[in-house]
Coordinates of C-alpha atoms in Angstrom, one line a residue:
Chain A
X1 CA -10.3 15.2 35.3
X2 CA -7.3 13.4 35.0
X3 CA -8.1 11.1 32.2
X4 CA -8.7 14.2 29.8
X5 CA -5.6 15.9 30.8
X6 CA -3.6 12.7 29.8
X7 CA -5.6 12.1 27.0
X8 CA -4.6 16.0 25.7
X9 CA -1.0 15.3 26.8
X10 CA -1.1 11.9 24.8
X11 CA -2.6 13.1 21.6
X12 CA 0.1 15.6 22.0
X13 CA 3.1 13.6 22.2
X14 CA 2.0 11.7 19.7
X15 CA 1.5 14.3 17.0
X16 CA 5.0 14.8 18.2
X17 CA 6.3 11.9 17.7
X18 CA 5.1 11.3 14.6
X19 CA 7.6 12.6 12.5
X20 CA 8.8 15.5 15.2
X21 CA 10.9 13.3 17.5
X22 CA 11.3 11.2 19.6
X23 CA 10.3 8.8 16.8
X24 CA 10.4 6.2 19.3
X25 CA 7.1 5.0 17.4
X26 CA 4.7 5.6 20.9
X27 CA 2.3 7.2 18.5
X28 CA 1.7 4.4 16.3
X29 CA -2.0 2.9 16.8
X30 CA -1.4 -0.2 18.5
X31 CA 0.6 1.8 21.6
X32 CA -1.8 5.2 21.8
X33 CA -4.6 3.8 21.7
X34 CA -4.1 1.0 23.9
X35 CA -2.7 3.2 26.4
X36 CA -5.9 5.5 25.7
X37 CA -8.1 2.7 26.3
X38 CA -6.0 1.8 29.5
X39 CA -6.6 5.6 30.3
X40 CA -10.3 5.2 30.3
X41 CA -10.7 1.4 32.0
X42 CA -11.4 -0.3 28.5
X43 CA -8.4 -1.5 27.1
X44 CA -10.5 -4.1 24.7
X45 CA -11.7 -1.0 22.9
X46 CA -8.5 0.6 23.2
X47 CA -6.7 -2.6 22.0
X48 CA -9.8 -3.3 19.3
X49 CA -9.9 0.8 17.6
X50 CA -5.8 0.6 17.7
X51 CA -5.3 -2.6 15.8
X52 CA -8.2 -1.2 12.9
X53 CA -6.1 1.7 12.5
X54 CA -2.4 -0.7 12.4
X55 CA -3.3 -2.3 9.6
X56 CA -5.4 0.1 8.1
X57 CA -1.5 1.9 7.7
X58 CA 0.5 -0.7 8.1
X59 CA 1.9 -0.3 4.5
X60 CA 2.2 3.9 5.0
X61 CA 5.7 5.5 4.3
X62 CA 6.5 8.6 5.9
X63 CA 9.5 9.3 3.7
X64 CA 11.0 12.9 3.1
X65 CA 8.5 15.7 1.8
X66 CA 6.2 13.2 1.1
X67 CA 2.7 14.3 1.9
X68 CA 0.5 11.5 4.0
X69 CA -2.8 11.4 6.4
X70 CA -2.4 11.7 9.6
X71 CA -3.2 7.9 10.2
X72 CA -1.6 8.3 14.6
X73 CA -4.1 11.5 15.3
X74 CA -6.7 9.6 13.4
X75 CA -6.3 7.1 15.8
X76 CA -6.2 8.8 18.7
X77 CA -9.2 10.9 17.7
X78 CA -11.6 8.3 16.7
X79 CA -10.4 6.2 19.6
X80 CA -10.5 9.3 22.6
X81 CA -14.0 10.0 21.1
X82 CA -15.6 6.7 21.8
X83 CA -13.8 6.1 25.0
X84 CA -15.2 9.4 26.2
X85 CA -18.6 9.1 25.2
X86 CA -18.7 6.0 27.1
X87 CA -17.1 7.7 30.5
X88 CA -19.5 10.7 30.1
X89 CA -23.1 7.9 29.4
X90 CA -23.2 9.5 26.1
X91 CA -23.5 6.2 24.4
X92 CA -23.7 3.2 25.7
X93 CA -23.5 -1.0 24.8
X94 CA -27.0 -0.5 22.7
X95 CA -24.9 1.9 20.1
X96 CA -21.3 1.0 20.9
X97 CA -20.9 -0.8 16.9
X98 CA -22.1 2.2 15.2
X99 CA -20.4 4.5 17.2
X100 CA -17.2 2.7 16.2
X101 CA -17.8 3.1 12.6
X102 CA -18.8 6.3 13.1
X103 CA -16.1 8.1 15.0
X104 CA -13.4 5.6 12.5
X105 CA -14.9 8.2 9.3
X106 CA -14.6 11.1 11.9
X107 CA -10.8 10.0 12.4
X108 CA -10.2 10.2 8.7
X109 CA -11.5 13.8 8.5
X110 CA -9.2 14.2 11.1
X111 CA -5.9 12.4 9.4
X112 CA -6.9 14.3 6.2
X113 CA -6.5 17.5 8.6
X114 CA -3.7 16.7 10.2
X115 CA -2.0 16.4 6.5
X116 CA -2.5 20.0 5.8
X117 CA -1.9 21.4 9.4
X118 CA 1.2 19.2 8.7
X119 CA 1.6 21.0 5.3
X120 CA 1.2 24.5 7.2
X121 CA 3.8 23.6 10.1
X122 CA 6.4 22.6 7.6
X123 CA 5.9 26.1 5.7
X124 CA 6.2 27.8 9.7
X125 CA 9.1 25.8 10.0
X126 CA 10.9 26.5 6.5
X127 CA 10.2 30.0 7.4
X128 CA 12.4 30.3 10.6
X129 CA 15.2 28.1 9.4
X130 CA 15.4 31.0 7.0
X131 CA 15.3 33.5 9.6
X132 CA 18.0 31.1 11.5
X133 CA 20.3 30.4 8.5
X134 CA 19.9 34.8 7.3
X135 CA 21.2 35.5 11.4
X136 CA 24.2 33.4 11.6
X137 CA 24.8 34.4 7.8
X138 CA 24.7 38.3 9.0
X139 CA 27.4 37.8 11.5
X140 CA 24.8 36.7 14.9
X141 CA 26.2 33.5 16.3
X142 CA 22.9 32.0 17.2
X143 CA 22.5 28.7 18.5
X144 CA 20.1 26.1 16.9
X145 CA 18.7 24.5 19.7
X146 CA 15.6 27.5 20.8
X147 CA 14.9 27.5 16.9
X148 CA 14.5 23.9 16.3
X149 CA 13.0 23.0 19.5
X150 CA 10.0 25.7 18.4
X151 CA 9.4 23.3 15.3
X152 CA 8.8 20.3 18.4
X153 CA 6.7 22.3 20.6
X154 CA 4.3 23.3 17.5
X155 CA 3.8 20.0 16.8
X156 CA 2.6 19.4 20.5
X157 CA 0.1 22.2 20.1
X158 CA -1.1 21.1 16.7
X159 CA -1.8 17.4 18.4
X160 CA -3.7 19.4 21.4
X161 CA -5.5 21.4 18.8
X162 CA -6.5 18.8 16.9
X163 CA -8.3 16.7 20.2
X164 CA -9.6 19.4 21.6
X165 CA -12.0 19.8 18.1
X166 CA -12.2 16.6 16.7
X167 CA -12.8 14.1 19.8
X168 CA -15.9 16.3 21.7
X169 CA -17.1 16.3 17.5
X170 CA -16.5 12.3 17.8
X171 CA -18.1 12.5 21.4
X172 CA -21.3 14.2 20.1
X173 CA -21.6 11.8 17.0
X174 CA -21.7 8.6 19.6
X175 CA -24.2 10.7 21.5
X176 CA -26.1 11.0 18.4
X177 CA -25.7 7.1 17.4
X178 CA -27.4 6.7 20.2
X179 CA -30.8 8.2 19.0
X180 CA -30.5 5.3 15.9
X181 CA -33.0 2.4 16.5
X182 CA -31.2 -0.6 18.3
X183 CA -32.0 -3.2 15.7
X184 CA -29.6 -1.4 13.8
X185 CA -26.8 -1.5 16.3
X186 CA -27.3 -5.0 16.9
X187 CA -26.8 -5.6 13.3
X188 CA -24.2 -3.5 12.9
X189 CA -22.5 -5.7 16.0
X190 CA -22.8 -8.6 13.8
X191 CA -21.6 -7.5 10.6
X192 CA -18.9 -5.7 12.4
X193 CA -16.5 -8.2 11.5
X194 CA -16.7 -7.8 7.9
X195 CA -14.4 -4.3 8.6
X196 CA -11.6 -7.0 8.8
X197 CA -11.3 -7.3 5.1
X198 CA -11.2 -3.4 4.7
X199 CA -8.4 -3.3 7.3
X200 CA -6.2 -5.7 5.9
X201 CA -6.4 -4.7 2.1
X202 CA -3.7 -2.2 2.4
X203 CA -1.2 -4.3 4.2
X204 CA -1.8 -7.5 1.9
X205 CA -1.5 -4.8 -1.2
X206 CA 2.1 -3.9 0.7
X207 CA 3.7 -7.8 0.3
X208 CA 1.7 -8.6 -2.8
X209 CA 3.6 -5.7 -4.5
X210 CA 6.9 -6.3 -2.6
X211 CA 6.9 -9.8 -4.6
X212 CA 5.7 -11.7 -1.3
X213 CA 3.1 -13.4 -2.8
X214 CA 3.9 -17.2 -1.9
X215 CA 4.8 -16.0 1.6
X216 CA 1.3 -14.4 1.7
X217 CA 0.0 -17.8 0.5
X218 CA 1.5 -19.8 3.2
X219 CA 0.1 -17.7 5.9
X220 CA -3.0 -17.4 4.4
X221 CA -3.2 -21.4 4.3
X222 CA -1.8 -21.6 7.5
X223 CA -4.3 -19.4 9.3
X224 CA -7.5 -21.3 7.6
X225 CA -5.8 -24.4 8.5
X226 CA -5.3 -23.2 12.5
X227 CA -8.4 -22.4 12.4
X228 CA -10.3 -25.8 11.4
X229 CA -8.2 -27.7 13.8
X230 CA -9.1 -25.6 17.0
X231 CA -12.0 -25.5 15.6
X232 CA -12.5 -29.5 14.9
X233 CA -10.3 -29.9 17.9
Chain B
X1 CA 37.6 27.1 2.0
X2 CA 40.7 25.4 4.0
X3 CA 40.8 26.1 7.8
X4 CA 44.3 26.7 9.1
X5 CA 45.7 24.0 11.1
X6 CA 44.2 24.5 14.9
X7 CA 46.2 21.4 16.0
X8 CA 44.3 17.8 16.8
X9 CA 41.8 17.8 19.6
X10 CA 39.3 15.2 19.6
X11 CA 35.7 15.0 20.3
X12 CA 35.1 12.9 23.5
X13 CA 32.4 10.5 24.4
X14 CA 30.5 12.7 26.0
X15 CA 30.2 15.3 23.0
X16 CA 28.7 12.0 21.5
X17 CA 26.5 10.6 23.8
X18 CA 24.9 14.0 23.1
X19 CA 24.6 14.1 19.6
X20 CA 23.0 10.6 20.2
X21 CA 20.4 12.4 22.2
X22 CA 19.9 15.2 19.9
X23 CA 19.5 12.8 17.4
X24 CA 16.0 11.9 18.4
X25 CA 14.8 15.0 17.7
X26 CA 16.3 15.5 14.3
X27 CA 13.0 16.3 12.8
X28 CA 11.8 18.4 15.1
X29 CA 11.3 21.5 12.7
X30 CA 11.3 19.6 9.2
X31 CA 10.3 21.7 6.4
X32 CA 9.7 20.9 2.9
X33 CA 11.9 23.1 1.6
X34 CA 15.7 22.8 4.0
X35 CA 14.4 19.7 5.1
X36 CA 16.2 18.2 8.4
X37 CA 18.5 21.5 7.9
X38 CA 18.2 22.7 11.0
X39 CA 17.7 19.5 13.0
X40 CA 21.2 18.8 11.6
X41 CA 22.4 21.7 13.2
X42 CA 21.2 21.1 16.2
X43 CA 22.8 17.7 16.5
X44 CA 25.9 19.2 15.6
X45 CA 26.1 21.6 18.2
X46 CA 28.0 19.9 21.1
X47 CA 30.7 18.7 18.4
X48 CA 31.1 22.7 17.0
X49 CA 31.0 23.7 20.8
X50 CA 34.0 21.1 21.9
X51 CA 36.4 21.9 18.5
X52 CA 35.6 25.3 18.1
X53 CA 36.1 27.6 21.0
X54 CA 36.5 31.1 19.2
X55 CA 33.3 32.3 18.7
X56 CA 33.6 33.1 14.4
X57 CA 34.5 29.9 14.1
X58 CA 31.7 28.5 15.7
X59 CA 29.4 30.8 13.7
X60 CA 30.9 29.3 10.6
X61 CA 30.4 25.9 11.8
X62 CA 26.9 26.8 12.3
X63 CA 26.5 28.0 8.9
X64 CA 28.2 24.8 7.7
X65 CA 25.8 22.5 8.9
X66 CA 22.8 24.4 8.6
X67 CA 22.5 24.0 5.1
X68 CA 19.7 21.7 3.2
X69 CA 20.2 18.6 4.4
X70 CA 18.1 15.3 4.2
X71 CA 19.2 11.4 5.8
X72 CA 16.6 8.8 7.6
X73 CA 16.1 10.0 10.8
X74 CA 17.1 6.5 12.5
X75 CA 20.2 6.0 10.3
X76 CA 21.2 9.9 10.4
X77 CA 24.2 8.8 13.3
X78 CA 26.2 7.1 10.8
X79 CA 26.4 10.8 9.0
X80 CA 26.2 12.9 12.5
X81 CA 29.6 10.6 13.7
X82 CA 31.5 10.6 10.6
X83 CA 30.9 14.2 9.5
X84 CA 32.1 14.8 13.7
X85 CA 35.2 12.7 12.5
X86 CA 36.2 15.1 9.4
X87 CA 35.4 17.8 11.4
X88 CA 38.3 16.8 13.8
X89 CA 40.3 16.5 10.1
X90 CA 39.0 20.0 9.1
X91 CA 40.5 21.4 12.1
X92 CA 43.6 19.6 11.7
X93 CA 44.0 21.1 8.2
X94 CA 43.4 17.8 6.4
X95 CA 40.0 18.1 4.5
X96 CA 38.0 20.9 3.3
X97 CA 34.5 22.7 4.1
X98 CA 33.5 21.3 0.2
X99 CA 34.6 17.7 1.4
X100 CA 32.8 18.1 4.2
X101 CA 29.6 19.2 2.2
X102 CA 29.8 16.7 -0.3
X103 CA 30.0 13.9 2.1
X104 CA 26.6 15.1 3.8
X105 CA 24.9 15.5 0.7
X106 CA 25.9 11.4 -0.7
X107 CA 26.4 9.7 2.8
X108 CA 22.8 11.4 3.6
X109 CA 21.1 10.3 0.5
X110 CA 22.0 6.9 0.7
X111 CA 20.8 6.3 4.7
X112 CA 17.9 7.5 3.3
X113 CA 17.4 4.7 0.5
X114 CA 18.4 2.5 2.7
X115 CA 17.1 3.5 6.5
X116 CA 13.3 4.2 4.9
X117 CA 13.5 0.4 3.5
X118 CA 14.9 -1.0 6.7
X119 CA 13.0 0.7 9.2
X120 CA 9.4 2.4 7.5
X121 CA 9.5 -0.8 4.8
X122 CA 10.1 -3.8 7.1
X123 CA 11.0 -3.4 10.8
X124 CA 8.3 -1.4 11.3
X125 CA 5.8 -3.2 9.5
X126 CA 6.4 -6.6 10.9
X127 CA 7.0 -5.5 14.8
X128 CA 3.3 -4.1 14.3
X129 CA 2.5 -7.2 13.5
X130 CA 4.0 -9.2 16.1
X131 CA 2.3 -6.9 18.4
X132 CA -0.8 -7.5 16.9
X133 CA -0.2 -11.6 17.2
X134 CA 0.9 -10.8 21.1
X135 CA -2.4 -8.4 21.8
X136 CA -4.7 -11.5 20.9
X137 CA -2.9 -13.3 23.2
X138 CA -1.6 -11.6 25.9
X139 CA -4.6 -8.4 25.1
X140 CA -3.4 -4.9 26.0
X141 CA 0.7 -5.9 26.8
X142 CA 0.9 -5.9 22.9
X143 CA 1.4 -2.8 23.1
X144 CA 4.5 -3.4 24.8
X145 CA 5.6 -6.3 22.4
X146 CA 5.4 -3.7 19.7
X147 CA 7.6 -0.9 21.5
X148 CA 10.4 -2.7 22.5
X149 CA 10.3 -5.3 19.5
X150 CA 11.2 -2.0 17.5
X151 CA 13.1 0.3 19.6
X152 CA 15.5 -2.6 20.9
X153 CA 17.7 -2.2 17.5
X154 CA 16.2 0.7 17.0
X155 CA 18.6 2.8 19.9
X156 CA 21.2 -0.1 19.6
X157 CA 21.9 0.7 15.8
X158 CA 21.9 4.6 16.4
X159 CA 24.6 3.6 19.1
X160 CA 26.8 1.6 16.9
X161 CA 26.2 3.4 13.6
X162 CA 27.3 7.1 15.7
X163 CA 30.6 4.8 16.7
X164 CA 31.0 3.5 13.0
X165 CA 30.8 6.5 11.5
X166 CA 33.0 8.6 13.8
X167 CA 35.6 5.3 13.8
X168 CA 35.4 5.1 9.4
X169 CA 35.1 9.0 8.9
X170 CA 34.8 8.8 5.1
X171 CA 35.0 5.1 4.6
X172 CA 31.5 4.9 6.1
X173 CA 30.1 3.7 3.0
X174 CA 30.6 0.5 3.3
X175 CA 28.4 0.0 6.7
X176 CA 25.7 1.2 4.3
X177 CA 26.0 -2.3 2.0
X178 CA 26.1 -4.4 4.5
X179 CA 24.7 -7.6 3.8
X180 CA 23.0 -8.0 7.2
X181 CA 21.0 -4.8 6.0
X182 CA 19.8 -6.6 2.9
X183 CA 18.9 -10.0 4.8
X184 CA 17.0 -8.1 7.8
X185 CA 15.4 -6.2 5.5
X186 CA 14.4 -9.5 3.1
X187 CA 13.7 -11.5 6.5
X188 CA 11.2 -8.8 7.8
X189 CA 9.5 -8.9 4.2
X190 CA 9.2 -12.7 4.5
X191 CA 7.9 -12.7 8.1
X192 CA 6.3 -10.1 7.5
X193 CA 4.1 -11.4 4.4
X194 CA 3.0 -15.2 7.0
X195 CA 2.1 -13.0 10.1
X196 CA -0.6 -10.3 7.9
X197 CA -1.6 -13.8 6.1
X198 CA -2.3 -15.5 9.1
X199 CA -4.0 -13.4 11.0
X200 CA -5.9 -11.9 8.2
X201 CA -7.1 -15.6 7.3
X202 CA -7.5 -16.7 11.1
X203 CA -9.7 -13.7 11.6
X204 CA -11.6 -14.5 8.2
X205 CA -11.8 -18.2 8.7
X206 CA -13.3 -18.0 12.2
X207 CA -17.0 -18.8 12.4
X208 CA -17.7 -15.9 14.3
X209 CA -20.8 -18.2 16.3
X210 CA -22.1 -20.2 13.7
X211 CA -22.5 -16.7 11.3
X212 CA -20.1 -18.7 8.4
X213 CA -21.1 -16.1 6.3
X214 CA -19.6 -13.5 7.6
X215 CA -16.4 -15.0 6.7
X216 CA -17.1 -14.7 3.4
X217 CA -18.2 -10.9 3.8
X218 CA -14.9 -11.0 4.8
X219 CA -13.4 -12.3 1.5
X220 CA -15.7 -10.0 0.2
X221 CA -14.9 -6.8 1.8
X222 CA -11.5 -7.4 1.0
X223 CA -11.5 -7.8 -2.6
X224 CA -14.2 -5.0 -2.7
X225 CA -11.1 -2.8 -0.3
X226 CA -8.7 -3.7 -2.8
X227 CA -10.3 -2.3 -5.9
X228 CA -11.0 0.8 -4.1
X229 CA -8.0 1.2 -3.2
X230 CA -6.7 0.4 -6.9
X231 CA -9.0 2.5 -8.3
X232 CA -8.6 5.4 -6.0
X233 CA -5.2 5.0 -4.7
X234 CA -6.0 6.5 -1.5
X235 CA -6.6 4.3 1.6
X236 CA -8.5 6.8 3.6
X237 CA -11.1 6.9 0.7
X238 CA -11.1 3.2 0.7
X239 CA -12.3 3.0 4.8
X240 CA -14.7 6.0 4.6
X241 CA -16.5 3.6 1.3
X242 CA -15.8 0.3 3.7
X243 CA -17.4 1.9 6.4
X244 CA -20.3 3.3 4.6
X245 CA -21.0 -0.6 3.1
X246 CA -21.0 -1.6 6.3
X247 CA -23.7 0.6 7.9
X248 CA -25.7 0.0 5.2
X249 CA -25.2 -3.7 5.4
X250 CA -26.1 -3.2 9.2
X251 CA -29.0 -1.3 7.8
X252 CA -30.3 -4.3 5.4
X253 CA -29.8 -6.7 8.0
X254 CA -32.1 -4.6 10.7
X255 CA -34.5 -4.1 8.1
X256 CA -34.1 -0.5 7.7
X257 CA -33.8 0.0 4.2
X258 CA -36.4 -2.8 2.8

């Protein structure tokens, strides 16, 4: 039981902490879902799902009003859904690369819903500073801190909300990869890799248009060369 | 309006050790329309609660700073401690409720040019990366690397900007064109650009058992992401399409589809 109850807790705090508060950026990829995978006793998937989803929006700005997916609960739902397939034998190694690129477009649906329950909580919350702002305004000395810690708590149960419908979905989906013949898993195991250049494209398109172009050069030679002499070597 | 003289009193450390705390949770009821309004407030409070004992004035304090208000939320302290310092003034009889709310509205703008490009535009970007570099070698502690890469400055610069501003008051502008801003934030960009390049090209290079070809499909995928991306200018519709190529590459290769 307790890996599900940590997993809730977790996607919570991290719908918090997206833009909520703490901000102490535990709900970026690279941290939730490693410590999912830690949750579940496979960090390589943990540590494999949460650096697809880093780079995938590495180059994402959550700036003001500005409308964005939901690229941490993405995360965290595509990632919770695999890792609890696998603890409940609803997939297993012989579909483990297509459930991967399945439950990734399932936590896409679920960024793109986290952008409008984000929409819908920022209405809630525009709402009852109103409410706060009218009170004080109409002679009631209220204090801020029950009103604005509301806004933190909703953003808890939106984050609880959104795992407790979109990872059994993802769950289901690797059960059903799992009905696929296995030639095509194996295949899909192999040209897995390929992802890579999907994954990067938004974070190379983020220093290309920042003017970082040689920089990107020199790494990019770098890496190649790195490369042939461990290889050679 | 002026407030009549109440005499100095001064805030106390304490009053801003908590406003560093609230701070955290600036956000925590953003909404499109008062933005940070509230969360402003609520930072506020122990400083209204500590120079304001009668209970109006508090009220009107509240009303003060619960107006439409927008800053980054990890430069924010530099406002929350110099708007505390003219607070002290405003009691004192030496500025006005209109100074006070002119200085939010400019000081807060500009932490948020500047904050979004420091911390969303290149610290955050390039401790993600280092983390990445650290998880291939060290596997899951990257994680680690990555959280306390970032939130090192991170809490250290809330500290000292919270000081600054409730040391400079209304002079804080200048901690805003610093040039150690400009040269972390061009020094990130710079790292920033070898470490994606390098690991992007490492991965791409990498023989992957003899299957060279993937490391064109790579190359491939990547320009093919790109244009997608161009085209659409949405990055979630670029993965969905990226994903969908590759199951049906999976699918040619297994022989499903021929």
């Amino acid at each position: 039981m307790e890996p599900y109850v940590a997993l809730a807790l977790l996607a919570g705090i991290v719908a918090m902490d997206t833009t909520s508060g703490p901000q102490l950026l535990v709900s970026e990829p690279i941290v939730s879902c490693t410590l999912l995978g830690c949750l579940f006793g496979d960090p390589a998937t943990g540590v494999l799902m949460g650096s697809l989803f880093q780079l995938l929006f590495l180059g994402y700005l959550p700036l003001g009003t500005v409308r964005f997916t939901d690229g941490n609960m993405a995360a965290v739902t595509a990632t919770g859904s695999v890792l609890v397939a696998e603890r409940l034998g609803l997939s297993g190694p012989d579909s483990h690369a297509v459930s991967i690129l399945v439950v990734c477009a399932l936590g896409m649906v679920a960024g793109s819903t986290g952008l409008h329950l984000r929409s819908w909580e920022r209405d809630l919350n525009g709402r009852r500073s109103e409410s706060f702002h009218n009170a004080l305004l109409a002679g009631t000395n209220v204090a801020p801190g029950v009103v604005h810690l509301t806004g933190l708590v909703l953003a808890f149960c939106k984050g609880l909300v959104m795992a407790a419908v979109f990872i059994p979905a993802g769950a289901f989906l690797c059960w059903a990869a799992t009905h696929l013949p296995a030639d095509i898993d194996r295949a899909a195991l192999v040209v897995l890799p390929v992802l890579w250049g999907g994954v990067c494209a938004p974070g190379l398109l983020l220093f290309w248009f920042k003017g970082e172009r040689r920089y990107l050069a020199l790494g990019t030679l770098g890496g190649i060369v790195w490369t042939l002499l461990h290889t050679v070597l | 309006m002026d407030a009549p003289a109440h005499g100095a009193v001064t805030i106390g450390r304490w009053a801003l050790v908590s406003v560093l705390a609230r701070s955290f949770f600036l956000q925590g009821s953003f909404s499109t329309k008062y933005r940070q309004n509230l969360g402003f407030a609520f930072c506020m409070d122990p400083i209204g609660r500590r120079l304001w004992t009668d209970d109006e004035d508090l009220r009107l304090f509240r009303i003060r700073h619960a107006e439409d208000f927008n800053a980054n939320p990890f430069m924010v302290t530099l406002v929350l401690g110099a708007v505390a310092k003219m607070e002290e003034s405003y009691r004192a009889g030496t500025h006005t409720e209109s100074d006070i709310r002119r200085f939010k509205k400019v000081v807060g703008s500009a932490t948020g040019s500047v904050g979004d490009r420091l911390f969303w535009g290149a610290l955050r970007p390039v401790t993600a990366l280092v983390a990445l570099g650290a998880a291939t070698i060290w596997g899951f502690w990257g994680f680690l690397v990555f959280l306390l890469a970032y939130n090192i400055p991170h809490v250290f610069l809330r500290w000292h900007w919270l000081n600054a501003g409730y040391r400079l008051g209304t002079d804080v502008a200048g901690e805003l064109k610093r040039r150690p801003i400009e040269r972390t934030i061009n020094a990130a960009n710079i790292a920033g650009a070898v470490m994606l390049g390098f690991i992007f090209s490492a991965h791409a290079a990498h023989l992957h058992d003899g299957r060279w070809w993937l490391s064109l499909g790579v190359a491939g995928m990547l320009a093919f992401s790109v244009a997608v991306v161009k085209l659409t200018r949405s990055v979630p519709m670029m993965f969905m399409t990226t994903l969908i190529l590759t199951l049906v590459l999976a699918m040619v290769r297994a022989g499903a589809l021929y």
